Amino acid sequence: MKTRIIKPLCMAIALLVGLTILWQAYTTFQARYLRPFDNQATLFDGSQLQLPPELAGPGPIRVVHFWDPACPCNVGNQQHLGDLVSQFASQGVTFHVLQKPDSHGQLPANLTALKPLASLPGSEHLPASPAVAIWDRQGHLAYFGPYSEGAVCNASNSFVEPIIKALLEDRPVQASNTLAIGCYCPW
């Protein structure tokens, strides 16, 4: 008689312990990696951005990635940026990175080709990151804003590929102010 009660009781306790462990794992994952999506629009105003003197003036198309190592929004963005480097570096586009002041971190291995910048005039007024600025061959700011709009960043919803392609074809682009909704962190 006791075994008929003990066996189901042990099964029920094991099931409760298993469910408790699964619930704890789920809540830990959710607290660490999931954030509510902020539906507030961010204005990216590039009117004060300038290339540093050593990069200013005529030259190759220059792409500057604004990077905050602590921003969880970089996760999807970094794969996309690596794809951009692979696609356009061989066509003469140079890629640079400006890390958020007073932050610490190291870019992933697929982004080691980005040339670090110590500073960029006007970057202290950035609203958010990740962001990108693109200068044309004449040294004029062609685009400043996010890589894409929405919760994820990839080539299918990117603003960047069409702009770089237009600049490579010597078509003028003037999009230095952008209003977008997406995953961004304050700069």
mmCIF file with all atom_site columns, N, CA and C in Angstrom, residues 131-187:
data_model
loop_
_atom_site.group_PDB
_atom_site.id
_atom_site.type_symbol
_atom_site.label_atom_id
_atom_site.label_alt_id
_atom_site.label_comp_id
_atom_site.label_asym_id
_atom_site.label_entity_id
_atom_site.label_seq_id
_atom_site.pdbx_PDB_ins_code
_atom_site.Cartn_x
_atom_site.Cartn_y
_atom_site.Cartn_z
_atom_site.occupancy
_atom_site.B_iso_or_equiv
_atom_site.pdbx_formal_charge
_atom_site.auth_seq_id
_atom_site.auth_comp_id
_atom_site.auth_asym_id
_atom_site.auth_atom_id
_atom_site.pdbx_PDB_model_num
ATOM 1   N N  . ALA A 1 131 ? 24.502 53.232 -34.622 1.00 0.00 ? 131 ALA A N  1
ATOM 2   C CA . ALA A 1 131 ? 24.216 54.179 -35.698 1.00 0.00 ? 131 ALA A CA 1
ATOM 3   C C  . ALA A 1 131 ? 25.367 54.126 -36.694 1.00 0.00 ? 131 ALA A C  1
ATOM 4   N N  . VAL A 1 132 ? 25.144 54.736 -37.846 1.00 0.00 ? 132 VAL A N  1
ATOM 5   C CA . VAL A 1 132 ? 26.157 54.742 -38.893 1.00 0.00 ? 132 VAL A CA 1
ATOM 6   C C  . VAL A 1 132 ? 26.136 56.094 -39.601 1.00 0.00 ? 132 VAL A C  1
ATOM 7   N N  . ALA A 1 133 ? 27.323 56.551 -39.972 1.00 0.00 ? 133 ALA A N  1
ATOM 8   C CA . ALA A 1 133 ? 27.457 57.760 -40.790 1.00 0.00 ? 133 ALA A CA 1
ATOM 9   C C  . ALA A 1 133 ? 28.251 57.377 -42.031 1.00 0.00 ? 133 ALA A C  1
ATOM 10  N N  . ILE A 1 134 ? 27.820 57.887 -43.178 1.00 0.00 ? 134 ILE A N  1
ATOM 11  C CA . ILE A 1 134 ? 28.478 57.558 -44.445 1.00 0.00 ? 134 ILE A CA 1
ATOM 12  C C  . ILE A 1 134 ? 28.821 58.859 -45.158 1.00 0.00 ? 134 ILE A C  1
ATOM 13  N N  . TRP A 1 135 ? 30.095 59.006 -45.499 1.00 0.00 ? 135 TRP A N  1
ATOM 14  C CA . TRP A 1 135 ? 30.558 60.171 -46.250 1.00 0.00 ? 135 TRP A CA 1
ATOM 15  C C  . TRP A 1 135 ? 30.859 59.747 -47.676 1.00 0.00 ? 135 TRP A C  1
ATOM 16  N N  . ASP A 1 136 ? 30.511 60.607 -48.643 1.00 0.00 ? 136 ASP A N  1
ATOM 17  C CA . ASP A 1 136 ? 30.760 60.297 -50.055 1.00 0.00 ? 136 ASP A CA 1
ATOM 18  C C  . ASP A 1 136 ? 32.220 60.569 -50.418 1.00 0.00 ? 136 ASP A C  1
ATOM 19  N N  . ARG A 1 137 ? 32.546 60.383 -51.680 1.00 0.00 ? 137 ARG A N  1
ATOM 20  C CA . ARG A 1 137 ? 33.936 60.540 -52.144 1.00 0.00 ? 137 ARG A CA 1
ATOM 21  C C  . ARG A 1 137 ? 34.437 61.978 -52.052 1.00 0.00 ? 137 ARG A C  1
ATOM 22  N N  . GLN A 1 138 ? 33.522 62.936 -52.001 1.00 0.00 ? 138 GLN A N  1
ATOM 23  C CA . GLN A 1 138 ? 33.924 64.338 -51.880 1.00 0.00 ? 138 GLN A CA 1
ATOM 24  C C  . GLN A 1 138 ? 34.091 64.750 -50.413 1.00 0.00 ? 138 GLN A C  1
ATOM 25  N N  . GLY A 1 139 ? 33.773 63.856 -49.497 1.00 0.00 ? 139 GLY A N  1
ATOM 26  C CA . GLY A 1 139 ? 33.891 64.152 -48.071 1.00 0.00 ? 139 GLY A CA 1
ATOM 27  C C  . GLY A 1 139 ? 32.652 64.782 -47.471 1.00 0.00 ? 139 GLY A C  1
ATOM 28  N N  . HIS A 1 140 ? 31.513 64.712 -48.181 1.00 0.00 ? 140 HIS A N  1
ATOM 29  C CA . HIS A 1 140 ? 30.253 65.257 -47.678 1.00 0.00 ? 140 HIS A CA 1
ATOM 30  C C  . HIS A 1 140 ? 29.465 64.146 -46.983 1.00 0.00 ? 140 HIS A C  1
ATOM 31  N N  . LEU A 1 141 ? 28.829 64.495 -45.870 1.00 0.00 ? 141 LEU A N  1
ATOM 32  C CA . LEU A 1 141 ? 28.000 63.525 -45.158 1.00 0.00 ? 141 LEU A CA 1
ATOM 33  C C  . LEU A 1 141 ? 26.791 63.183 -46.019 1.00 0.00 ? 141 LEU A C  1
ATOM 34  N N  . ALA A 1 142 ? 26.676 61.925 -46.402 1.00 0.00 ? 142 ALA A N  1
ATOM 35  C CA . ALA A 1 142 ? 25.572 61.481 -47.247 1.00 0.00 ? 142 ALA A CA 1
ATOM 36  C C  . ALA A 1 142 ? 24.437 60.894 -46.416 1.00 0.00 ? 142 ALA A C  1
ATOM 37  N N  . TYR A 1 143 ? 24.783 60.198 -45.335 1.00 0.00 ? 143 TYR A N  1
ATOM 38  C CA . TYR A 1 143 ? 23.763 59.541 -44.513 1.00 0.00 ? 143 TYR A CA 1
ATOM 39  C C  . TYR A 1 143 ? 24.219 59.497 -43.068 1.00 0.00 ? 143 TYR A C  1
ATOM 40  N N  . PHE A 1 144 ? 23.284 59.750 -42.172 1.00 0.00 ? 144 PHE A N  1
ATOM 41  C CA . PHE A 1 144 ? 23.498 59.500 -40.754 1.00 0.00 ? 144 PHE A CA 1
ATOM 42  C C  . PHE A 1 144 ? 22.197 58.978 -40.176 1.00 0.00 ? 144 PHE A C  1
ATOM 43  N N  . GLY A 1 145 ? 22.285 57.859 -39.484 1.00 0.00 ? 145 GLY A N  1
ATOM 44  C CA . GLY A 1 145 ? 21.094 57.288 -38.867 1.00 0.00 ? 145 GLY A CA 1
ATOM 45  C C  . GLY A 1 145 ? 21.329 55.850 -38.483 1.00 0.00 ? 145 GLY A C  1
ATOM 46  N N  . PRO A 1 146 ? 20.246 55.136 -38.264 1.00 0.00 ? 146 PRO A N  1
ATOM 47  C CA . PRO A 1 146 ? 20.368 53.728 -37.900 1.00 0.00 ? 146 PRO A CA 1
ATOM 48  C C  . PRO A 1 146 ? 20.664 52.873 -39.129 1.00 0.00 ? 146 PRO A C  1
ATOM 49  N N  . TYR A 1 147 ? 21.070 51.649 -38.885 1.00 0.00 ? 147 TYR A N  1
ATOM 50  C CA . TYR A 1 147 ? 21.285 50.708 -39.979 1.00 0.00 ? 147 TYR A CA 1
ATOM 51  C C  . TYR A 1 147 ? 19.955 50.311 -40.602 1.00 0.00 ? 147 TYR A C  1
ATOM 52  N N  . SER A 1 148 ? 18.922 50.242 -39.779 1.00 0.00 ? 148 SER A N  1
ATOM 53  C CA . SER A 1 148 ? 17.601 49.856 -40.258 1.00 0.00 ? 148 SER A CA 1
ATOM 54  C C  . SER A 1 148 ? 16.569 50.327 -39.245 1.00 0.00 ? 148 SER A C  1
ATOM 55  N N  . GLU A 1 149 ? 15.337 50.033 -39.534 1.00 0.00 ? 149 GLU A N  1
ATOM 56  C CA . GLU A 1 149 ? 14.258 50.393 -38.625 1.00 0.00 ? 149 GLU A CA 1
ATOM 57  C C  . GLU A 1 149 ? 13.601 49.110 -38.145 1.00 0.00 ? 149 GLU A C  1
ATOM 58  N N  . GLY A 1 150 ? 13.182 49.087 -36.908 1.00 0.00 ? 150 GLY A N  1
ATOM 59  C CA . GLY A 1 150 ? 12.521 47.917 -36.350 1.00 0.00 ? 150 GLY A CA 1
ATOM 60  C C  . GLY A 1 150 ? 13.370 47.238 -35.298 1.00 0.00 ? 150 GLY A C  1
ATOM 61  N N  . ALA A 1 151 ? 12.867 46.117 -34.813 1.00 0.00 ? 151 ALA A N  1
ATOM 62  C CA . ALA A 1 151 ? 13.514 45.425 -33.699 1.00 0.00 ? 151 ALA A CA 1
ATOM 63  C C  . ALA A 1 151 ? 14.778 44.688 -34.114 1.00 0.00 ? 151 ALA A C  1
ATOM 64  N N  . VAL A 1 152 ? 14.900 44.312 -35.376 1.00 0.00 ? 152 VAL A N  1
ATOM 65  C CA . VAL A 1 152 ? 16.088 43.586 -35.839 1.00 0.00 ? 152 VAL A CA 1
ATOM 66  C C  . VAL A 1 152 ? 16.735 44.323 -37.002 1.00 0.00 ? 152 VAL A C  1
ATOM 67  N N  . CYS A 1 153 ? 17.994 44.027 -37.219 1.00 0.00 ? 153 CYS A N  1
ATOM 68  C CA . CYS A 1 153 ? 18.757 44.699 -38.265 1.00 0.00 ? 153 CYS A CA 1
ATOM 69  C C  . CYS A 1 153 ? 19.355 43.648 -39.185 1.00 0.00 ? 153 CYS A C  1
ATOM 70  N N  . ASN A 1 154 ? 19.038 43.731 -40.465 1.00 0.00 ? 154 ASN A N  1
ATOM 71  C CA . ASN A 1 154 ? 19.640 42.823 -41.439 1.00 0.00 ? 154 ASN A CA 1
ATOM 72  C C  . ASN A 1 154 ? 19.558 43.463 -42.820 1.00 0.00 ? 154 ASN A C  1
ATOM 73  N N  . ALA A 1 155 ? 20.090 42.784 -43.806 1.00 0.00 ? 155 ALA A N  1
ATOM 74  C CA . ALA A 1 155 ? 20.155 43.343 -45.155 1.00 0.00 ? 155 ALA A CA 1
ATOM 75  C C  . ALA A 1 155 ? 18.770 43.578 -45.761 1.00 0.00 ? 155 ALA A C  1
ATOM 76  N N  . SER A 1 156 ? 17.773 42.814 -45.347 1.00 0.00 ? 156 SER A N  1
ATOM 77  C CA . SER A 1 156 ? 16.453 42.953 -45.967 1.00 0.00 ? 156 SER A CA 1
ATOM 78  C C  . SER A 1 156 ? 15.731 44.234 -45.547 1.00 0.00 ? 156 SER A C  1
ATOM 79  N N  . ASN A 1 157 ? 16.085 44.811 -44.391 1.00 0.00 ? 157 ASN A N  1
ATOM 80  C CA . ASN A 1 157 ? 15.419 46.049 -43.976 1.00 0.00 ? 157 ASN A CA 1
ATOM 81  C C  . ASN A 1 157 ? 16.413 47.193 -43.762 1.00 0.00 ? 157 ASN A C  1
ATOM 82  N N  . SER A 1 158 ? 17.571 47.081 -44.370 1.00 0.00 ? 158 SER A N  1
ATOM 83  C CA . SER A 1 158 ? 18.650 48.042 -44.151 1.00 0.00 ? 158 SER A CA 1
ATOM 84  C C  . SER A 1 158 ? 18.509 49.279 -45.029 1.00 0.00 ? 158 SER A C  1
ATOM 85  N N  . PHE A 1 159 ? 18.898 50.429 -44.446 1.00 0.00 ? 159 PHE A N  1
ATOM 86  C CA . PHE A 1 159 ? 18.996 51.672 -45.208 1.00 0.00 ? 159 PHE A CA 1
ATOM 87  C C  . PHE A 1 159 ? 20.373 51.803 -45.858 1.00 0.00 ? 159 PHE A C  1
ATOM 88  N N  . VAL A 1 160 ? 21.350 51.069 -45.347 1.00 0.00 ? 160 VAL A N  1
ATOM 89  C CA . VAL A 1 160 ? 22.752 51.310 -45.670 1.00 0.00 ? 160 VAL A CA 1
ATOM 90  C C  . VAL A 1 160 ? 23.154 50.797 -47.054 1.00 0.00 ? 160 VAL A C  1
ATOM 91  N N  . GLU A 1 161 ? 22.792 49.562 -47.406 1.00 0.00 ? 161 GLU A N  1
ATOM 92  C CA . GLU A 1 161 ? 23.204 49.011 -48.699 1.00 0.00 ? 161 GLU A CA 1
ATOM 93  C C  . GLU A 1 161 ? 22.797 49.886 -49.876 1.00 0.00 ? 161 GLU A C  1
ATOM 94  N N  . PRO A 1 162 ? 21.528 50.326 -49.959 1.00 0.00 ? 162 PRO A N  1
ATOM 95  C CA . PRO A 1 162 ? 21.155 51.172 -51.104 1.00 0.00 ? 162 PRO A CA 1
ATOM 96  C C  . PRO A 1 162 ? 21.942 52.480 -51.158 1.00 0.00 ? 162 PRO A C  1
ATOM 97  N N  . ILE A 1 163 ? 22.271 53.035 -49.998 1.00 0.00 ? 163 ILE A N  1
ATOM 98  C CA . ILE A 1 163 ? 23.024 54.294 -49.977 1.00 0.00 ? 163 ILE A CA 1
ATOM 99  C C  . ILE A 1 163 ? 24.446 54.076 -50.467 1.00 0.00 ? 163 ILE A C  1
ATOM 100 N N  . ILE A 1 164 ? 25.105 53.036 -49.977 1.00 0.00 ? 164 ILE A N  1
ATOM 101 C CA . ILE A 1 164 ? 26.479 52.763 -50.430 1.00 0.00 ? 164 ILE A CA 1
ATOM 102 C C  . ILE A 1 164 ? 26.493 52.450 -51.922 1.00 0.00 ? 164 ILE A C  1
ATOM 103 N N  . LYS A 1 165 ? 25.526 51.672 -52.394 1.00 0.00 ? 165 LYS A N  1
ATOM 104 C CA . LYS A 1 165 ? 25.464 51.354 -53.827 1.00 0.00 ? 165 LYS A CA 1
ATOM 105 C C  . LYS A 1 165 ? 25.275 52.619 -54.658 1.00 0.00 ? 165 LYS A C  1
ATOM 106 N N  . ALA A 1 166 ? 24.407 53.518 -54.210 1.00 0.00 ? 166 ALA A N  1
ATOM 107 C CA . ALA A 1 166 ? 24.196 54.781 -54.939 1.00 0.00 ? 166 ALA A CA 1
ATOM 108 C C  . ALA A 1 166 ? 25.478 55.600 -54.972 1.00 0.00 ? 166 ALA A C  1
ATOM 109 N N  . LEU A 1 167 ? 26.194 55.669 -53.853 1.00 0.00 ? 167 LEU A N  1
ATOM 110 C CA . LEU A 1 167 ? 27.447 56.432 -53.810 1.00 0.00 ? 167 LEU A CA 1
ATOM 111 C C  . LEU A 1 167 ? 28.514 55.796 -54.692 1.00 0.00 ? 167 LEU A C  1
ATOM 112 N N  . LEU A 1 168 ? 28.555 54.468 -54.745 1.00 0.00 ? 168 LEU A N  1
ATOM 113 C CA . LEU A 1 168 ? 29.522 53.789 -55.621 1.00 0.00 ? 168 LEU A CA 1
ATOM 114 C C  . LEU A 1 168 ? 29.235 54.077 -57.092 1.00 0.00 ? 168 LEU A C  1
ATOM 115 N N  . GLU A 1 169 ? 27.963 54.342 -57.407 1.00 0.00 ? 169 GLU A N  1
ATOM 116 C CA . GLU A 1 169 ? 27.573 54.695 -58.777 1.00 0.00 ? 169 GLU A CA 1
ATOM 117 C C  . GLU A 1 169 ? 27.626 56.209 -58.998 1.00 0.00 ? 169 GLU A C  1
ATOM 118 N N  . ASP A 1 170 ? 28.222 56.942 -58.064 1.00 0.00 ? 170 ASP A N  1
ATOM 119 C CA . ASP A 1 170 ? 28.361 58.401 -58.114 1.00 0.00 ? 170 ASP A CA 1
ATOM 120 C C  . ASP A 1 170 ? 27.030 59.140 -58.183 1.00 0.00 ? 170 ASP A C  1
ATOM 121 N N  . ARG A 1 171 ? 25.989 58.547 -57.617 1.00 0.00 ? 171 ARG A N  1
ATOM 122 C CA . ARG A 1 171 ? 24.707 59.241 -57.503 1.00 0.00 ? 171 ARG A CA 1
ATOM 123 C C  . ARG A 1 171 ? 24.695 59.993 -56.176 1.00 0.00 ? 171 ARG A C  1
ATOM 124 N N  . PRO A 1 172 ? 24.200 61.222 -56.157 1.00 0.00 ? 172 PRO A N  1
ATOM 125 C CA . PRO A 1 172 ? 24.203 61.997 -54.907 1.00 0.00 ? 172 PRO A CA 1
ATOM 126 C C  . PRO A 1 172 ? 23.179 61.458 -53.903 1.00 0.00 ? 172 PRO A C  1
ATOM 127 N N  . VAL A 1 173 ? 23.559 61.480 -52.641 1.00 0.00 ? 173 VAL A N  1
ATOM 128 C CA . VAL A 1 173 ? 22.665 61.081 -51.548 1.00 0.00 ? 173 VAL A CA 1
ATOM 129 C C  . VAL A 1 173 ? 22.754 62.155 -50.474 1.00 0.00 ? 173 VAL A C  1
ATOM 130 N N  . GLN A 1 174 ? 21.604 62.597 -49.983 1.00 0.00 ? 174 GLN A N  1
ATOM 131 C CA . GLN A 1 174 ? 21.559 63.594 -48.911 1.00 0.00 ? 174 GLN A CA 1
ATOM 132 C C  . GLN A 1 174 ? 20.513 63.129 -47.904 1.00 0.00 ? 174 GLN A C  1
ATOM 133 N N  . ALA A 1 175 ? 20.940 62.387 -46.905 1.00 0.00 ? 175 ALA A N  1
ATOM 134 C CA . ALA A 1 175 ? 20.023 61.866 -45.882 1.00 0.00 ? 175 ALA A CA 1
ATOM 135 C C  . ALA A 1 175 ? 20.704 61.910 -44.522 1.00 0.00 ? 175 ALA A C  1
ATOM 136 N N  . SER A 1 176 ? 21.058 63.109 -44.086 1.00 0.00 ? 176 SER A N  1
ATOM 137 C CA . SER A 1 176 ? 21.806 63.227 -42.833 1.00 0.00 ? 176 SER A CA 1
ATOM 138 C C  . SER A 1 176 ? 20.910 63.395 -41.610 1.00 0.00 ? 176 SER A C  1
ATOM 139 N N  . ASN A 1 177 ? 19.598 63.461 -41.811 1.00 0.00 ? 177 ASN A N  1
ATOM 140 C CA . ASN A 1 177 ? 18.645 63.522 -40.701 1.00 0.00 ? 177 ASN A CA 1
ATOM 141 C C  . ASN A 1 177 ? 17.614 62.423 -40.902 1.00 0.00 ? 177 ASN A C  1
ATOM 142 N N  . THR A 1 178 ? 17.477 61.554 -39.914 1.00 0.00 ? 178 THR A N  1
ATOM 143 C CA . THR A 1 178 ? 16.604 60.400 -40.048 1.00 0.00 ? 178 THR A CA 1
ATOM 144 C C  . THR A 1 178 ? 15.778 60.229 -38.779 1.00 0.00 ? 178 THR A C  1
ATOM 145 N N  . LEU A 1 179 ? 14.499 59.934 -38.940 1.00 0.00 ? 179 LEU A N  1
ATOM 146 C CA . LEU A 1 179 ? 13.618 59.627 -37.823 1.00 0.00 ? 179 LEU A CA 1
ATOM 147 C C  . LEU A 1 179 ? 13.277 58.150 -37.927 1.00 0.00 ? 179 LEU A C  1
ATOM 148 N N  . ALA A 1 180 ? 13.573 57.375 -36.882 1.00 0.00 ? 180 ALA A N  1
ATOM 149 C CA . ALA A 1 180 ? 13.368 55.935 -36.968 1.00 0.00 ? 180 ALA A CA 1
ATOM 150 C C  . ALA A 1 180 ? 12.932 55.359 -35.627 1.00 0.00 ? 180 ALA A C  1
ATOM 151 N N  . ILE A 1 181 ? 12.249 54.226 -35.715 1.00 0.00 ? 181 ILE A N  1
ATOM 152 C CA . ILE A 1 181 ? 11.853 53.455 -34.535 1.00 0.00 ? 181 ILE A CA 1
ATOM 153 C C  . ILE A 1 181 ? 12.614 52.143 -34.595 1.00 0.00 ? 181 ILE A C  1
ATOM 154 N N  . GLY A 1 182 ? 13.291 51.797 -33.517 1.00 0.00 ? 182 GLY A N  1
ATOM 155 C CA . GLY A 1 182 ? 14.053 50.557 -33.512 1.00 0.00 ? 182 GLY A CA 1
ATOM 156 C C  . GLY A 1 182 ? 14.673 50.293 -32.162 1.00 0.00 ? 182 GLY A C  1
ATOM 157 N N  . CYS A 1 183 ? 15.601 49.368 -32.147 1.00 0.00 ? 183 CYS A N  1
ATOM 158 C CA . CYS A 1 183 ? 16.332 49.019 -30.931 1.00 0.00 ? 183 CYS A CA 1
ATOM 159 C C  . CYS A 1 183 ? 17.573 49.899 -30.857 1.00 0.00 ? 183 CYS A C  1
ATOM 160 N N  . TYR A 1 184 ? 17.548 50.899 -29.989 1.00 0.00 ? 184 TYR A N  1
ATOM 161 C CA . TYR A 1 184 ? 18.667 51.827 -29.837 1.00 0.00 ? 184 TYR A CA 1
ATOM 162 C C  . TYR A 1 184 ? 18.951 52.045 -28.360 1.00 0.00 ? 184 TYR A C  1
ATOM 163 N N  . CYS A 1 185 ? 20.187 52.392 -28.057 1.00 0.00 ? 185 CYS A N  1
ATOM 164 C CA . CYS A 1 185 ? 20.600 52.734 -26.698 1.00 0.00 ? 185 CYS A CA 1
ATOM 165 C C  . CYS A 1 185 ? 21.072 54.181 -26.694 1.00 0.00 ? 185 CYS A C  1
ATOM 166 N N  . PRO A 1 186 ? 20.844 54.904 -25.608 1.00 0.00 ? 186 PRO A N  1
ATOM 167 C CA . PRO A 1 186 ? 21.316 56.296 -25.546 1.00 0.00 ? 186 PRO A CA 1
ATOM 168 C C  . PRO A 1 186 ? 22.827 56.376 -25.688 1.00 0.00 ? 186 PRO A C  1
ATOM 169 N N  . TRP A 1 187 ? 23.310 57.365 -26.398 1.00 0.00 ? 187 TRP A N  1
ATOM 170 C CA . TRP A 1 187 ? 24.758 57.555 -26.577 1.00 0.00 ? 187 TRP A CA 1
ATOM 171 C C  . TRP A 1 187 ? 25.270 58.331 -25.395 1.00 0.00 ? 187 TRP A C  1
#
